[in-house]
Amino acid sequence: QQQVKQSPQSLIVQKGGIPIINCAYENTAFDYFPWYQQFPGKGPALLIAIRPDVSEKKEGRFTISFNKSAKQFSLHIMDSQPGDSATYFCAASGYGGSQGNLIFGKGTKLSVKP
Amino acid sequence: GAGVSQSPRYKVAKRGQDVALRCDPISGHVSLFWYQQALGQGPEFLTYFQNEAQLDKSGLPSDRFFAERPEGSVSTLKIQRTQQEDSAVYLCASRNSGANVLTFGAGSRLTVL
């Protein structure tokens, strides 16, 4: 049973476009939702995270939108650049992320064309 | 060190061989996790340590997989009698006490022939 469903599997945008990656979760006990960025040959790196008490969080060009009632959250990348080309993973965990493990989505491979 | 260090970065094993993968977490980090990442997939949880105690090993796929962290710092993931389906990148991550940021290493890529 996949607890975190991520879409799309892959995404191609032009430089300056705004790619949007969506995730849905099932477990209402989840209360910490990070996004990780992974480049080939590297481990995932934390990009931005949100708790369910807010509906949106911005850090630089990255924004998370969170819909608690729909159990969905999404990542928006403003003014995307070729250097943003990577695989993005959403994840979820309980206890504010300070205990236990993260459950990851299957990933979205983003390609930003110059 | 400054980050999570994993070794070896690449390992090729013949089917049936035993392998050992090492993780050196960020100094002082209490929690340590092992994940398995198949090609084109997201990381999947294997096991979790808090200091030297293995608190969750529910993700280990079989009894051929064994992990230890005897002194609460370095951890080793051992896979006995490797099978082709064990081919994957094995990621180690660490986290400080009470924090929520998980820092990953670059992974160990295991190929079983």
Short mmCIF file of C-alpha atoms in Angstrom, two decimals:
data_model
loop_
_atom_site.label_atom_id
_atom_site.label_comp_id
_atom_site.label_asym_id
_atom_site.label_seq_id
_atom_site.Cartn_x
_atom_site.Cartn_y
_atom_site.Cartn_z
CA GLN A 1 0.00 0.00 0.00
CA GLN A 2 1.53 3.24 -1.14
CA GLN A 3 0.95 5.86 1.52
CA VAL A 4 2.24 8.83 -0.50
CA LYS A 5 1.23 9.12 -4.15
CA GLN A 6 3.17 11.53 -6.36
CA SER A 7 2.46 12.85 -9.84
CA PRO A 8 3.49 13.38 -12.55
CA GLN A 9 6.26 10.83 -13.01
CA SER A 10 8.13 13.22 -15.29
CA LEU A 11 7.82 16.85 -16.30
CA ILE A 12 9.43 19.01 -18.97
CA VAL A 13 9.19 22.80 -18.83
CA GLN A 14 10.89 25.72 -20.52
CA LYS A 15 13.21 27.99 -18.58
CA GLY A 16 11.13 30.47 -16.61
CA GLY A 17 8.12 28.14 -16.44
CA ILE A 18 6.43 27.06 -13.22
CA PRO A 19 6.49 23.28 -12.80
CA ILE A 20 3.97 21.91 -10.31
CA ILE A 21 4.38 18.52 -8.63
CA ASN A 22 1.52 17.01 -6.65
CA CYS A 23 1.35 14.56 -3.79
CA ALA A 24 -1.50 12.91 -1.90
CA TYR A 25 -1.30 11.06 1.37
CA GLU A 26 -3.60 8.67 3.20
CA ASN A 27 -2.49 8.58 6.82
CA THR A 28 -4.09 11.42 8.79
CA ALA A 29 -1.43 10.97 11.49
CA PHE A 30 1.18 12.46 9.15
CA ASP A 31 2.09 15.96 10.27
CA TYR A 32 5.37 16.74 8.54
CA PHE A 33 5.68 17.04 4.76
CA PRO A 34 9.11 17.69 3.25
CA TRP A 35 10.22 17.87 -0.35
CA TYR A 36 13.61 16.48 -1.33
CA GLN A 37 15.69 17.19 -4.43
CA GLN A 38 18.02 14.55 -5.82
CA PHE A 39 20.66 14.95 -8.52
CA PRO A 40 22.12 11.88 -10.29
CA GLY A 41 24.69 10.10 -8.15
CA LYS A 42 23.78 12.11 -5.04
CA GLY A 43 21.61 11.51 -2.04
CA PRO A 44 18.31 13.37 -1.61
CA ALA A 45 18.65 16.84 -0.09
CA LEU A 46 15.94 18.68 1.83
CA LEU A 47 14.44 21.51 -0.20
CA ILE A 48 11.50 22.77 1.85
CA ALA A 49 9.03 21.35 4.37
CA ILE A 50 5.60 22.23 5.76
CA ARG A 51 3.43 21.37 8.75
CA PRO A 52 -0.37 21.03 8.37
CA ASP A 53 -1.11 24.13 10.44
CA VAL A 54 -0.27 26.37 7.46
CA SER A 55 -1.61 26.29 3.91
CA GLU A 56 1.43 27.67 2.14
CA LYS A 57 5.15 28.11 2.69
CA LYS A 58 7.67 29.92 0.48
CA GLU A 59 11.43 29.67 0.46
CA GLY A 60 13.06 31.52 -2.38
CA ARG A 61 11.64 30.21 -5.67
CA PHE A 62 10.08 27.15 -4.02
CA THR A 63 6.52 27.11 -2.62
CA ILE A 64 4.57 24.34 -0.93
CA SER A 65 0.78 24.51 -1.01
CA PHE A 66 -1.02 22.31 1.50
CA ASN A 67 -4.68 21.23 1.55
CA LYS A 68 -5.36 19.36 4.77
CA SER A 69 -8.98 18.46 4.02
CA ALA A 70 -8.03 16.96 0.66
CA LYS A 71 -4.86 15.37 2.09
CA GLN A 72 -2.85 16.84 -0.76
CA PHE A 73 0.20 19.04 -1.08
CA SER A 74 2.16 20.38 -4.00
CA LEU A 75 5.50 21.94 -4.90
CA HIS A 76 5.70 24.95 -7.21
CA ILE A 77 9.02 26.13 -8.62
CA MET A 78 8.90 29.76 -9.75
CA ASP A 79 11.09 31.01 -12.61
CA SER A 80 12.54 27.52 -13.15
CA GLN A 81 16.14 27.24 -14.33
CA PRO A 82 18.07 24.45 -16.09
CA GLY A 83 19.94 23.92 -12.82
CA ASP A 84 16.62 22.86 -11.24
CA SER A 85 16.63 19.75 -13.46
CA ALA A 86 16.58 16.91 -10.94
CA THR A 87 14.27 14.34 -9.39
CA TYR A 88 11.93 15.65 -6.72
CA PHE A 89 10.43 13.53 -3.97
CA CYS A 90 7.62 14.40 -1.61
CA ALA A 91 7.56 12.65 1.74
CA ALA A 92 5.54 12.46 4.93
CA SER A 93 5.97 11.39 8.52
CA GLY A 94 4.34 11.69 11.92
CA TYR A 95 5.43 13.30 15.19
CA GLY A 96 6.49 16.42 13.35
CA GLY A 97 9.20 14.45 11.63
CA SER A 98 11.26 14.10 14.80
CA GLN A 99 10.54 10.42 15.31
CA GLY A 100 10.33 7.49 13.00
CA ASN A 101 10.90 7.36 9.30
CA LEU A 102 9.89 9.34 6.23
CA ILE A 103 7.57 7.75 3.67
CA PHE A 104 8.57 8.89 0.18
CA GLY A 105 6.64 9.25 -3.06
CA LYS A 106 8.02 7.63 -6.19
CA GLY A 107 9.53 10.84 -7.51
CA THR A 108 9.12 13.29 -10.37
CA LYS A 109 11.92 13.76 -12.87
CA LEU A 110 11.97 17.42 -13.85
CA SER A 111 13.75 18.68 -16.93
CA VAL A 112 14.01 22.45 -17.48
CA LYS A 113 14.91 23.29 -21.07
CA PRO A 114 17.05 26.39 -21.77
CA GLY B 1 32.56 15.09 9.39
CA ALA B 2 30.42 17.71 7.76
CA GLY B 3 28.08 15.28 6.06
CA VAL B 4 26.95 11.67 6.03
CA SER B 5 29.66 9.48 4.55
CA GLN B 6 28.96 6.12 2.96
CA SER B 7 31.32 3.45 1.69
CA PRO B 8 31.86 1.83 -0.65
CA ARG B 9 30.19 4.08 -3.22
CA TYR B 10 29.96 1.20 -5.65
CA LYS B 11 29.93 -2.52 -4.99
CA VAL B 12 29.59 -5.36 -7.47
CA ALA B 13 28.84 -8.74 -5.95
CA LYS B 14 28.25 -12.15 -7.39
CA ARG B 15 24.94 -13.74 -6.46
CA GLY B 16 25.32 -15.52 -3.15
CA GLN B 17 28.11 -13.33 -1.80
CA ASP B 18 27.82 -11.39 1.45
CA VAL B 19 28.27 -7.61 1.39
CA ALA B 20 28.73 -4.96 4.08
CA LEU B 21 27.90 -1.30 3.57
CA ARG B 22 29.16 1.35 5.97
CA CYS B 23 27.59 4.62 7.10
CA ASP B 24 29.36 7.33 9.04
CA PRO B 25 26.67 9.79 10.19
CA ILE B 26 27.07 13.44 11.07
CA SER B 27 28.90 13.65 14.37
CA GLY B 28 26.50 13.78 17.30
CA HIS B 29 23.43 12.78 15.35
CA VAL B 30 21.35 10.44 17.46
CA SER B 31 19.09 8.96 14.80
CA LEU B 32 20.29 6.92 11.83
CA PHE B 33 18.22 5.49 9.01
CA TRP B 34 18.84 3.08 6.15
CA TYR B 35 16.81 3.33 2.97
CA GLN B 36 16.81 1.26 -0.23
CA GLN B 37 16.32 3.09 -3.52
CA ALA B 38 15.61 0.98 -6.59
CA LEU B 39 16.28 2.49 -10.01
CA GLY B 40 13.72 5.16 -10.80
CA GLN B 41 11.96 4.82 -7.46
CA GLY B 42 11.76 6.73 -4.22
CA PRO B 43 13.74 5.69 -1.16
CA GLU B 44 12.09 2.94 0.86
CA PHE B 45 12.66 2.64 4.59
CA LEU B 46 14.68 -0.30 5.85
CA THR B 47 15.59 0.34 9.47
CA TYR B 48 16.07 3.03 12.14
CA PHE B 49 18.46 3.42 15.06
CA GLN B 50 18.36 5.79 17.97
CA ASN B 51 21.89 5.73 19.32
CA GLU B 52 22.80 2.02 19.39
CA ALA B 53 19.21 0.81 19.74
CA GLN B 54 17.51 -0.50 16.62
CA LEU B 55 13.99 0.82 17.18
CA ASP B 56 12.41 -0.18 13.89
CA LYS B 57 13.48 -2.84 11.43
CA SER B 58 10.12 -3.34 9.81
CA GLY B 59 11.41 -2.41 6.36
CA LEU B 60 14.12 -5.04 6.12
CA PRO B 61 12.95 -7.23 3.22
CA SER B 62 14.24 -10.55 4.54
CA ASP B 63 16.34 -12.15 7.24
CA ARG B 64 19.30 -11.85 4.87
CA PHE B 65 19.42 -8.17 5.76
CA PHE B 66 21.01 -7.16 9.05
CA ALA B 67 22.02 -3.76 10.40
CA GLU B 68 23.98 -2.74 13.46
CA ARG B 69 25.23 0.39 15.17
CA PRO B 70 27.14 -1.00 18.16
CA GLU B 71 28.57 2.24 19.56
CA GLY B 72 25.83 4.61 18.48
CA SER B 73 27.82 6.21 15.68
CA VAL B 74 28.98 4.23 12.62
CA SER B 75 26.45 1.77 11.22
CA THR B 76 26.85 -1.24 8.97
CA LEU B 77 24.19 -2.77 6.74
CA LYS B 78 24.99 -6.38 5.92
CA ILE B 79 23.32 -8.38 3.20
CA GLN B 80 23.93 -12.12 3.22
CA ARG B 81 23.67 -14.40 0.19
CA THR B 82 22.93 -11.50 -2.14
CA GLN B 83 20.28 -11.91 -4.83
CA GLN B 84 19.78 -9.96 -8.05
CA GLU B 85 16.73 -8.20 -6.57
CA ASP B 86 19.01 -6.70 -3.92
CA SER B 87 20.57 -4.49 -6.62
CA ALA B 88 19.80 -0.91 -5.59
CA VAL B 89 21.28 2.19 -4.02
CA TYR B 90 21.42 1.95 -0.25
CA LEU B 91 21.06 5.34 1.38
CA CYS B 92 21.99 6.23 4.92
CA ALA B 93 20.60 9.30 6.65
CA SER B 94 21.07 10.87 10.06
CA ARG B 95 19.13 13.33 12.18
CA ASN B 96 19.84 15.24 15.35
CA SER B 97 17.85 14.70 18.52
CA GLY B 98 14.44 16.40 18.40
CA ALA B 99 15.05 17.73 14.91
CA ASN B 100 13.14 16.86 11.78
CA VAL B 101 15.73 17.42 9.06
CA LEU B 102 17.04 14.16 7.65
CA THR B 103 20.46 14.46 5.99
CA PHE B 104 21.32 11.79 3.45
CA GLY B 105 24.61 10.41 2.30
CA ALA B 106 25.39 9.88 -1.39
CA GLY B 107 24.54 6.19 -1.13
CA SER B 108 26.19 2.88 -1.91
CA ARG B 109 25.22 1.44 -5.29
CA LEU B 110 25.06 -2.36 -5.10
CA THR B 111 24.96 -4.42 -8.27
CA VAL B 112 24.44 -8.17 -7.91
CA LEU B 113 25.40 -10.22 -10.95
#
